[in-house]
Coordinates of C-alpha atoms in Angstrom, one line a residue:
M1 CA 0.0 0.0 0.0
T2 CA 1.1 3.6 -0.6
D3 CA 2.8 5.2 2.4
P4 CA 1.4 8.8 2.8
V5 CA 4.6 10.1 4.4
A6 CA 6.9 8.7 1.8
L7 CA 4.6 10.0 -1.0
T8 CA 4.6 13.5 0.7
I9 CA 8.3 13.6 0.6
E10 CA 8.4 12.6 -3.1
L11 CA 5.8 15.1 -3.9
V12 CA 7.6 17.9 -2.1
R13 CA 10.8 17.1 -4.0
C14 CA 9.0 18.0 -7.2
P15 CA 9.6 21.7 -7.7
S16 CA 6.0 22.4 -8.9
V17 CA 5.8 26.2 -8.4
T18 CA 2.7 27.2 -10.2
P19 CA 2.2 26.7 -13.0
E20 CA 5.1 24.3 -13.5
E21 CA 4.3 20.6 -13.2
G22 CA 7.7 19.9 -11.8
G23 CA 7.2 16.1 -12.0
A24 CA 4.4 15.9 -9.4
I25 CA 1.5 15.0 -11.8
T26 CA 3.7 12.4 -13.5
L27 CA 4.6 10.9 -10.2
L28 CA 1.0 10.6 -9.2
E29 CA -0.1 9.3 -12.5
G30 CA 2.5 6.4 -12.2
V31 CA 1.3 5.6 -8.6
L32 CA -2.3 5.6 -9.5
T33 CA -1.9 3.6 -12.7
G34 CA -0.2 1.0 -10.5
L35 CA -3.2 0.9 -8.2
G36 CA -5.6 0.3 -11.0
F37 CA -6.9 3.8 -11.7
A38 CA -7.7 4.9 -15.2
C39 CA -5.7 8.0 -15.5
T40 CA -6.2 10.8 -18.0
R41 CA -3.8 13.8 -18.3
I42 CA -5.7 17.0 -19.0
S43 CA -3.4 19.8 -20.4
R44 CA -4.7 23.3 -20.9
G45 CA -3.1 26.7 -21.0
G46 CA 0.3 25.2 -20.2
V47 CA -1.1 23.5 -17.0
E48 CA -1.0 19.8 -16.3
N49 CA -3.9 18.2 -14.5
L50 CA -4.9 14.6 -13.8
H51 CA -8.3 12.8 -13.6
A52 CA -8.0 9.3 -12.1
R53 CA -10.9 6.9 -11.7
W54 CA -11.1 3.5 -9.9
G55 CA -14.3 1.6 -10.7
S56 CA -17.0 1.9 -13.3
E57 CA -20.2 2.1 -11.4
G58 CA -21.9 4.6 -9.0
P59 CA -22.0 6.0 -6.4
I60 CA -18.9 8.1 -7.2
F61 CA -16.8 9.7 -4.4
A62 CA -14.2 12.3 -5.5
F63 CA -11.3 13.9 -4.0
N64 CA -9.9 17.2 -5.2
G65 CA -6.5 18.7 -4.6
H66 CA -3.5 20.5 -6.1
T67 CA 0.2 19.8 -6.5
D68 CA 1.2 23.4 -7.5
V69 CA 2.8 25.5 -4.8
V70 CA 3.5 29.2 -4.2
P71 CA 7.1 30.5 -4.7
T72 CA 9.6 29.7 -2.0
G73 CA 10.7 33.3 -1.2
A74 CA 14.4 33.7 -0.3
E75 CA 15.8 30.2 -0.2
E76 CA 18.6 31.3 2.1
D77 CA 16.0 32.1 4.8
W78 CA 15.0 28.4 4.9
S79 CA 16.6 26.1 7.5
S80 CA 17.0 23.6 4.6
P81 CA 16.4 23.7 0.9
P82 CA 12.6 24.1 0.3
F83 CA 12.3 21.2 -2.0
E84 CA 14.6 18.8 0.0
A85 CA 11.8 17.6 2.2
R86 CA 13.7 17.0 5.4
E87 CA 12.2 15.3 8.4
V88 CA 13.1 17.3 11.6
D89 CA 11.7 16.5 14.9
G90 CA 8.7 14.5 13.5
R91 CA 7.9 17.1 10.9
I92 CA 8.4 17.2 7.1
V93 CA 9.8 20.6 6.2
G94 CA 9.4 21.9 2.7
R95 CA 7.3 24.0 0.3
G96 CA 3.9 22.6 -0.2
T97 CA 3.9 20.3 2.8
V98 CA 0.8 21.9 4.3
D99 CA -0.7 23.4 1.1
M100 CA -1.3 20.8 0.0
K101 CA 0.9 17.9 -1.1
S102 CA 0.5 16.1 2.2
G103 CA -3.3 16.3 1.7
V104 CA -3.0 14.8 -1.8
A105 CA -0.7 12.0 -0.5
A106 CA -3.2 11.3 2.3
F107 CA -6.2 10.8 -0.1
V108 CA -4.1 8.7 -2.5
A109 CA -2.9 6.5 0.4
A110 CA -6.5 6.3 1.7
A111 CA -7.8 5.2 -1.6
A112 CA -5.1 2.6 -2.0
E113 CA -5.9 1.2 1.4
V114 CA -9.6 1.0 0.9
I115 CA -9.3 -0.6 -2.6
A116 CA -6.8 -3.2 -1.2
T117 CA -8.7 -4.1 2.0
T118 CA -12.4 -3.4 1.5
P119 CA -12.9 -2.7 -2.3
P120 CA -16.3 -0.8 -2.5
E121 CA -19.1 -1.1 -4.9
G122 CA -18.8 2.1 -6.6
S123 CA -16.0 4.5 -7.9
I124 CA -13.3 6.7 -6.5
V125 CA -12.3 9.7 -8.5
L126 CA -9.3 11.8 -7.9
M127 CA -9.1 15.2 -9.5
I128 CA -5.6 16.7 -9.1
T129 CA -4.8 20.1 -10.5
G130 CA -1.6 22.2 -11.1
D131 CA -3.3 25.6 -11.2
E132 CA -4.9 26.3 -7.9
E133 CA -2.2 28.7 -6.5
G134 CA -2.2 30.5 -9.9
R135 CA -5.0 31.9 -12.1
A136 CA -7.2 28.9 -11.5
T137 CA -8.5 29.1 -15.1
D138 CA -6.8 26.0 -16.4
G139 CA -6.8 23.6 -13.5
T140 CA -10.0 22.3 -11.8
T141 CA -12.1 24.1 -14.3
A142 CA -10.2 22.3 -17.1
I143 CA -10.9 18.9 -15.4
L144 CA -14.6 19.7 -14.9
D145 CA -14.9 20.7 -18.6
W146 CA -13.3 17.4 -19.6
M147 CA -15.6 15.5 -17.3
R148 CA -18.7 17.1 -18.8
A149 CA -17.4 16.4 -22.3
N150 CA -16.8 12.8 -21.5
G151 CA -19.8 11.9 -19.5
E152 CA -17.9 11.8 -16.1
S153 CA -19.4 13.1 -12.8
A154 CA -19.3 12.7 -9.1
D155 CA -22.0 12.4 -6.4
F156 CA -19.9 14.0 -3.8
C157 CA -16.5 15.7 -3.5
L158 CA -14.1 16.3 -0.6
V159 CA -11.5 19.0 -1.3
G160 CA -8.3 18.3 0.8
E161 CA -7.3 21.8 1.5
P162 CA -5.8 22.6 4.9
T163 CA -9.0 23.6 6.9
S164 CA -8.1 22.6 10.5
L165 CA -7.4 25.5 12.7
A166 CA -5.4 24.5 15.8
R167 CA -5.5 20.6 15.6
L168 CA -6.4 18.1 13.0
G169 CA -10.2 17.7 12.7
D170 CA -11.3 20.8 14.6
Q171 CA -12.8 22.4 11.6
V172 CA -14.6 21.6 8.3
K173 CA -15.6 24.0 5.7
I174 CA -19.1 23.5 4.3
G175 CA -19.3 26.6 2.1
R176 CA -17.4 29.6 1.0
R177 CA -18.2 33.2 0.6
G178 CA -18.3 34.6 -2.9
S179 CA -15.5 36.9 -4.1
M180 CA -15.5 39.8 -6.7
T181 CA -13.3 42.8 -7.4
G182 CA -14.5 46.1 -8.8
R183 CA -12.0 48.4 -10.7
M184 CA -13.7 51.8 -10.8
S185 CA -12.7 54.9 -12.8
V186 CA -14.3 58.4 -12.6
Q187 CA -13.5 60.6 -15.6
G188 CA -13.7 64.4 -15.7
T189 CA -11.8 67.2 -17.4
Q190 CA -8.2 68.2 -16.7
G191 CA -7.5 71.8 -15.8
H192 CA -5.4 74.3 -13.8
A193 CA -5.9 74.0 -10.0
A194 CA -6.1 77.8 -9.9
Y195 CA -9.1 77.8 -12.2
P196 CA -11.2 74.8 -11.1
E197 CA -14.3 76.4 -12.7
N198 CA -12.7 75.5 -16.1
A199 CA -12.2 71.8 -15.1
A200 CA -14.5 68.9 -14.0
N201 CA -12.6 67.4 -11.1
P202 CA -13.4 63.7 -10.7
L203 CA -11.8 63.3 -7.2
P204 CA -14.5 64.6 -4.9
A205 CA -17.0 62.2 -6.6
L206 CA -14.5 59.4 -6.4
A207 CA -14.0 60.1 -2.7
R208 CA -17.8 60.2 -2.0
I209 CA -18.3 57.0 -3.9
A210 CA -15.5 55.2 -2.1
V211 CA -16.9 56.2 1.4
R212 CA -20.4 55.2 0.5
L213 CA -19.3 51.9 -0.8
A214 CA -17.2 51.2 2.3
D215 CA -19.7 52.5 4.9
T216 CA -23.0 51.1 3.5
P217 CA -23.7 47.6 4.8
L218 CA -24.4 45.0 2.1
D219 CA -26.4 42.8 4.5
F220 CA -26.2 41.6 8.1
G221 CA -25.2 37.9 7.4
S222 CA -27.2 34.7 7.3
T223 CA -27.5 31.5 9.3
H224 CA -24.2 30.1 8.2
F225 CA -22.3 33.2 6.9
P226 CA -21.1 36.5 8.4
A227 CA -22.1 39.8 6.9
S228 CA -20.7 40.6 3.5
T229 CA -17.8 42.9 3.5
L230 CA -16.2 45.4 1.0
A231 CA -12.6 46.5 1.4
L232 CA -11.0 49.3 -0.5
T233 CA -7.7 48.1 -1.7
S234 CA -6.4 51.0 -3.8
I235 CA -7.2 54.6 -4.6
D236 CA -5.0 56.0 -7.4
V237 CA -4.8 59.2 -9.3
G238 CA -1.3 59.0 -10.8
N239 CA -0.9 62.8 -10.7
P240 CA 2.6 64.1 -9.8
A241 CA 1.6 67.7 -10.2
T242 CA 0.1 69.8 -7.4
N243 CA -1.3 72.5 -9.6
V244 CA -3.2 70.2 -12.1
I245 CA -6.7 68.8 -11.6
P246 CA -6.5 65.3 -13.1
A247 CA -8.8 64.0 -15.7
E248 CA -9.3 60.6 -14.0
G249 CA -9.3 58.9 -10.6
R250 CA -9.4 55.2 -10.0
A251 CA -10.2 52.9 -7.1
V252 CA -10.2 49.2 -6.6
F253 CA -12.2 47.2 -4.0
N254 CA -12.9 43.6 -3.2
I255 CA -16.2 42.2 -1.9
R256 CA -16.6 39.0 0.0
F257 CA -20.3 38.1 0.1
N258 CA -22.5 35.5 1.6
D259 CA -25.4 33.4 0.4
T260 CA -27.9 36.2 0.7
K261 CA -26.4 37.9 -2.4
T262 CA -25.4 37.1 -6.0
S263 CA -22.6 38.8 -7.9
D264 CA -25.2 40.4 -10.2
E265 CA -27.1 41.9 -7.3
I266 CA -23.9 43.4 -5.9
R267 CA -23.2 44.8 -9.3
V268 CA -26.5 46.6 -9.4
W269 CA -26.0 47.8 -5.8
A270 CA -22.6 49.3 -6.4
E271 CA -23.4 50.9 -9.8
T272 CA -26.5 52.5 -8.3
I273 CA -24.3 54.2 -5.7
V274 CA -22.0 55.4 -8.5
A275 CA -24.9 56.7 -10.7
V276 CA -26.4 58.7 -7.8
E277 CA -23.1 60.4 -6.9
I278 CA -22.3 61.5 -10.5
E279 CA -25.9 62.5 -11.3
E280 CA -26.2 66.1 -12.5
T281 CA -22.5 66.4 -13.1
S282 CA -20.5 66.2 -16.3
L283 CA -18.5 63.3 -15.0
N284 CA -18.4 59.7 -16.4
A285 CA -17.9 56.7 -14.3
A286 CA -17.5 52.9 -14.9
I287 CA -16.7 49.7 -13.1
D288 CA -15.0 46.7 -14.5
W289 CA -15.9 43.6 -12.6
E290 CA -14.0 40.4 -12.0
V291 CA -16.0 37.6 -10.2
S292 CA -13.9 34.8 -8.7
G293 CA -16.8 32.8 -7.4
E294 CA -20.3 32.8 -6.1
A295 CA -21.1 32.0 -2.5
F296 CA -22.2 28.4 -1.8
F297 CA -23.2 26.2 1.1
T298 CA -23.5 22.4 1.5
P299 CA -25.9 21.8 4.3
P300 CA -25.0 19.1 6.9
G301 CA -26.6 15.7 6.3
G302 CA -26.1 13.1 3.7
P303 CA -22.5 12.7 2.5
A304 CA -21.4 15.8 4.4
E305 CA -22.5 14.1 7.6
V306 CA -20.4 11.1 6.6
V307 CA -17.3 13.3 6.7
I308 CA -18.3 14.9 10.0
E309 CA -19.0 11.5 11.7
A310 CA -15.6 10.1 10.6
I311 CA -13.8 13.1 12.0
T312 CA -15.7 13.0 15.2
E313 CA -15.0 9.3 15.8
R314 CA -11.3 9.7 15.1
C315 CA -10.7 13.0 17.0
L316 CA -13.2 12.5 19.7
E317 CA -14.8 16.0 19.0
R318 CA -17.3 17.1 16.4
P319 CA -15.7 19.6 14.2
L320 CA -16.7 23.2 13.8
L321 CA -18.6 23.8 10.6
T322 CA -17.6 27.0 9.0
T323 CA -17.8 29.0 5.8
G324 CA -15.0 31.5 6.6
G325 CA -11.7 32.1 4.8
G326 CA -10.9 32.9 1.1
T327 CA -11.8 31.0 -2.0
S328 CA -10.9 27.5 -3.1
D329 CA -11.5 25.2 -6.1
A330 CA -14.7 24.0 -4.3
R331 CA -16.3 27.1 -5.9
F332 CA -16.1 25.3 -9.3
I333 CA -17.0 21.8 -8.0
K334 CA -20.2 22.9 -6.3
D335 CA -21.9 23.2 -9.7
M336 CA -21.3 19.4 -10.3
C337 CA -22.1 17.9 -6.8
P338 CA -22.2 18.7 -3.1
V339 CA -18.7 19.5 -1.8
V340 CA -17.0 20.1 1.6
E341 CA -13.4 20.8 2.5
F342 CA -11.3 19.0 5.1
G343 CA -7.6 18.7 5.6
L344 CA -4.6 19.5 7.7
V345 CA -3.9 22.3 10.1
G346 CA -3.3 25.4 8.0
Q347 CA -0.6 27.0 10.1
G348 CA 2.6 27.6 8.2
M349 CA 1.2 27.4 4.7
H350 CA 2.9 29.6 2.2
A351 CA 5.5 30.5 5.0
I352 CA 9.3 30.0 5.2
D353 CA 10.0 26.6 6.7
E354 CA 6.5 25.3 5.9
A355 CA 6.2 22.1 7.7
V356 CA 3.7 19.4 8.6
P357 CA 3.8 16.8 11.5
V358 CA 4.2 13.2 10.3
D359 CA 1.4 12.1 12.8
D360 CA -1.0 14.5 11.1
I361 CA -0.3 13.1 7.7
R362 CA -1.0 9.6 9.0
G363 CA -4.0 10.7 11.0
L364 CA -5.6 12.4 8.0
T365 CA -5.0 9.3 5.9
T366 CA -6.9 7.3 8.5
I367 CA -9.8 9.8 8.5
Y368 CA -10.0 9.8 4.7
A369 CA -10.1 6.0 4.5
D370 CA -12.9 5.9 7.1
I371 CA -14.8 8.5 5.1
L372 CA -14.6 6.4 2.0
R373 CA -15.7 3.2 3.9
R374 CA -18.6 5.1 5.5
F375 CA -19.6 6.6 2.1
F376 CA -19.7 3.2 0.4
G377 CA -21.2 1.4 3.4
V378 CA -18.3 -1.0 3.8

């Protein structure tokens, strides 16, 4: 059977800084083919992904994870080379140990164990991407596009992102807030600062709009989500002269929104504020939008409860069910099937000397194997 710690070490030694494959997908393809999985490499936009399926019948349980990692930063600041994967005091040190090569190794090892000892009636699918830390346009989305085109699907998916907070199993994500970014510009007429009557200054309107956007509540939260938030991240004029009224001002803001709102509703809300503020002026304004994902929620019960029960039995404590944090590839998978996220403790991810306890890798593998057995009723 596949050893999750040994596989973690081999994966970390693959320098797969996004979007480079670094040998990680090739390594997993070889391991999974040897376990009897039908493997398909899915290449798009210079990104390598892998779809692997064991079994031909339903129900279908899917794991999702990624092998790409963020850059290492200054390698001289590491206590050992970031892709050496040294074991120090019961911990594997290296880039990607937490986020999330150990998680991938754990669900590969769990699937191998279950197939070898209690082969289920159904199918196990592994969706492994190389584009989660990057633009996320040619990773999980490419796998899902391939699945739709080839009649593949899943009944439930567990994303192995590091979701635990202080100890393994203390937290499971059953949803995520939506995320969208607005890039706003207000255009006026440039002129001399001594003769403002001959110009149309866009900056007072830009300032009023920014304050209204930041200070107006979008909502007051919902049963499983906190209130939506809007954060101004940039206000820029690009004007080096003190005696010139600029022709344009720009601002950027990011909105994290709950399940009471859709991105289209938020667009209307923000653009209405802009329209009111520039009404009866000669100014023009526009917002360019980028939507990273809509809010989603997987209610407890059914397969999600299988995950919760397995964690509770192993960790002797029912995990906190949360929807906090940023975004993940679960935002794409939720359109195919119910999805939850559960993995290692997230402390240290993306940091210098990123490291994961060996015991946590083995513990996570045990929980993943139990989840599979419970899902398939074996």
